[in-house]
Short mmCIF file of C-alpha atoms in Angstrom, two decimals:
data_model
loop_
_atom_site.label_atom_id
_atom_site.label_comp_id
_atom_site.label_asym_id
_atom_site.label_seq_id
_atom_site.Cartn_x
_atom_site.Cartn_y
_atom_site.Cartn_z
CA MET A 131 22.63 5.18 14.78
CA ARG A 132 20.33 3.95 17.54
CA LYS A 133 18.54 6.45 19.71
CA ARG A 134 18.71 5.86 23.42
CA LEU A 135 15.45 6.58 25.21
CA LEU A 136 14.28 6.26 28.80
CA SER A 137 10.82 7.35 29.84
CA ALA A 138 9.55 7.74 33.37
CA THR A 139 6.99 4.99 32.78
CA ALA A 140 9.65 2.68 31.36
CA ALA A 141 11.85 3.28 34.38
CA PHE A 142 8.88 2.52 36.65
CA ALA A 143 8.19 -0.74 34.78
CA LEU A 144 11.81 -1.79 35.01
CA LEU A 145 12.14 -0.96 38.67
CA SER A 146 8.85 -2.72 39.45
CA GLY A 147 10.40 -6.05 38.47
CA TRP A 148 9.16 -6.81 34.94
CA GLY A 149 10.63 -10.22 34.28
CA GLY A 150 12.98 -10.02 37.23
CA LEU A 151 15.05 -7.16 35.83
CA ALA A 152 17.75 -6.13 38.24
CA HIS A 153 17.85 -2.41 37.49
CA ALA A 154 16.79 0.26 35.01
CA GLN A 155 18.69 0.66 31.78
CA LYS A 156 18.29 2.79 28.70
CA ILE A 157 15.84 1.41 26.16
CA GLU A 158 16.67 1.26 22.47
CA GLU A 159 14.06 2.05 19.84
CA VAL A 160 13.27 -0.35 16.99
CA ARG A 161 10.91 0.41 14.13
CA VAL A 162 8.43 -1.94 12.53
CA GLY A 163 9.64 -3.18 9.14
CA PRO A 164 12.96 -3.99 7.53
CA PRO A 165 15.84 -3.98 8.10
CA GLY A 166 15.54 -4.53 11.87
CA VAL A 167 18.36 -3.77 14.29
CA ALA A 168 21.60 -5.49 15.17
CA GLY A 169 22.37 -5.96 18.84
CA ARG A 170 25.03 -7.62 20.90
CA LEU A 171 24.82 -9.25 24.31
CA ASP A 172 27.99 -9.17 26.38
CA TRP A 173 29.20 -9.18 29.97
CA THR A 174 28.50 -5.44 30.37
CA ASP A 175 24.75 -5.84 29.79
CA PRO A 176 22.37 -6.03 32.74
CA LYS A 177 21.40 -9.50 34.00
CA LEU A 178 18.05 -11.00 34.93
CA GLU A 179 17.78 -11.65 38.65
CA SER A 180 16.08 -14.99 38.01
CA ASP A 181 18.84 -16.69 35.98
CA ASN A 182 21.67 -14.16 35.52
CA SER A 183 21.21 -14.13 31.71
CA SER A 184 22.18 -10.97 29.81
CA TYR A 185 19.51 -8.80 28.21
CA GLU A 186 18.89 -5.61 26.25
CA LEU A 187 15.63 -3.67 26.11
CA TRP A 188 13.97 -2.31 23.00
CA ARG A 189 10.70 -0.48 22.50
CA PHE A 190 8.38 0.00 19.56
CA ALA A 191 5.12 1.76 18.78
CA ALA A 192 2.24 -0.60 17.97
CA VAL A 193 -1.14 0.13 16.40
CA GLY A 194 -4.11 -1.47 18.13
CA GLY A 195 -5.62 -4.40 16.23
CA LYS A 196 -2.53 -5.02 14.08
CA THR A 197 -0.62 -8.29 14.32
CA TYR A 198 3.16 -8.23 14.66
CA GLU A 199 5.86 -10.84 14.28
CA ILE A 200 8.89 -10.16 16.45
CA ARG A 201 11.99 -12.24 15.69
CA MET A 202 15.35 -12.55 17.36
CA SER A 203 18.00 -14.61 15.62
CA SER A 204 21.57 -15.38 16.61
CA SER A 205 24.19 -17.89 15.59
CA ASP A 206 26.12 -17.13 18.80
CA PHE A 207 23.58 -18.08 21.51
CA ASP A 208 20.08 -19.42 22.22
CA ALA A 209 17.77 -16.41 21.84
CA TYR A 210 14.87 -15.59 24.16
CA LEU A 211 12.22 -12.87 23.71
CA ALA A 212 9.71 -11.34 26.11
CA LEU A 213 7.17 -8.63 25.28
CA GLY A 214 5.59 -6.26 27.79
CA SER A 215 4.10 -2.81 28.12
CA ASP A 216 5.47 0.27 29.85
CA VAL A 217 3.07 -0.18 32.76
CA MET A 218 2.80 -3.97 33.20
CA ALA A 219 5.09 -5.93 35.46
CA GLU A 220 4.40 -9.27 33.70
CA PRO A 221 5.24 -10.21 30.08
CA LEU A 222 2.37 -10.20 27.59
CA ALA A 223 4.13 -12.87 25.50
CA GLN A 224 7.44 -14.74 25.54
CA ASP A 225 9.25 -17.29 23.39
CA ASP A 226 12.41 -19.36 23.26
CA ASP A 227 12.59 -21.43 20.05
CA GLY A 228 9.51 -20.39 18.03
CA GLY A 229 11.70 -18.97 15.25
CA GLY A 230 13.25 -22.36 14.47
CA GLY A 231 16.44 -23.79 15.91
CA THR A 232 17.60 -21.48 18.67
CA ASP A 233 15.86 -18.38 17.27
CA ALA A 234 12.91 -16.79 19.08
CA ARG A 235 9.65 -15.54 17.54
CA ILE A 236 6.57 -13.89 19.01
CA ARG A 237 3.42 -13.45 16.93
CA TRP A 238 1.21 -10.97 18.76
CA ARG A 239 -1.85 -8.81 18.17
CA ALA A 240 -1.68 -5.37 19.81
CA PRO A 241 -4.73 -4.80 22.03
CA SER A 242 -4.45 -1.01 21.64
CA ASP A 243 -2.19 1.74 20.35
CA GLY A 244 0.84 2.12 22.56
CA VAL A 245 4.52 1.70 23.19
CA PHE A 246 5.60 -1.81 24.06
CA GLN A 247 8.91 -3.19 25.30
CA ILE A 248 10.89 -6.13 24.05
CA ARG A 249 13.44 -7.88 26.22
CA ALA A 250 16.06 -9.53 24.01
CA ASN A 251 18.08 -11.97 26.05
CA SER A 252 19.87 -15.28 26.09
CA VAL A 253 18.34 -18.42 27.53
CA SER A 254 21.25 -19.07 29.89
CA ALA A 255 23.79 -17.10 31.87
CA GLY A 256 27.12 -16.51 30.15
CA GLU A 257 25.77 -16.65 26.59
CA GLU A 258 27.05 -13.69 24.55
CA GLY A 259 27.23 -12.53 20.95
CA ALA A 260 25.51 -10.77 18.09
CA TYR A 261 21.81 -10.93 17.24
CA LEU A 262 19.29 -9.47 14.82
CA LEU A 263 15.93 -8.19 16.05
CA THR A 264 13.13 -7.59 13.54
CA ILE A 265 9.50 -6.57 13.86
CA ASP A 266 7.14 -6.96 10.90
CA GLU A 267 3.43 -6.53 10.45
CA ALA A 268 1.82 -9.90 9.89
CA ALA A 269 -1.50 -11.06 8.51
CA PRO A 270 -4.11 -11.43 11.27
#
């Protein structure tokens, strides 16, 4: 069962326009390490203002100095990932096809301890379906 979380700082970041998000939504929690989490994009999900693509938000706790590999894979649509913090309006990292094929992958070193947000979305409007999101510690 996934826990639904919404912090005041997360709501501020969402409302401030991080990545062109249209409105605040609840943020799911994902833990570092296997097995990851299964998600599903559909017409009920919020849409980016910039391109009307569907997205879901996830958050995870990172340890400063550690390197993480964030992957989003789907056989239903072209995956797109963006990574940000609770207080930044701009993504820290983003990727479309770095995971091979239409899968997305971000390899990122956390600058400090903190909670970071992942936007899991499709590349284009109207793309829907199941996906798997994983976060693993990686070698520096």
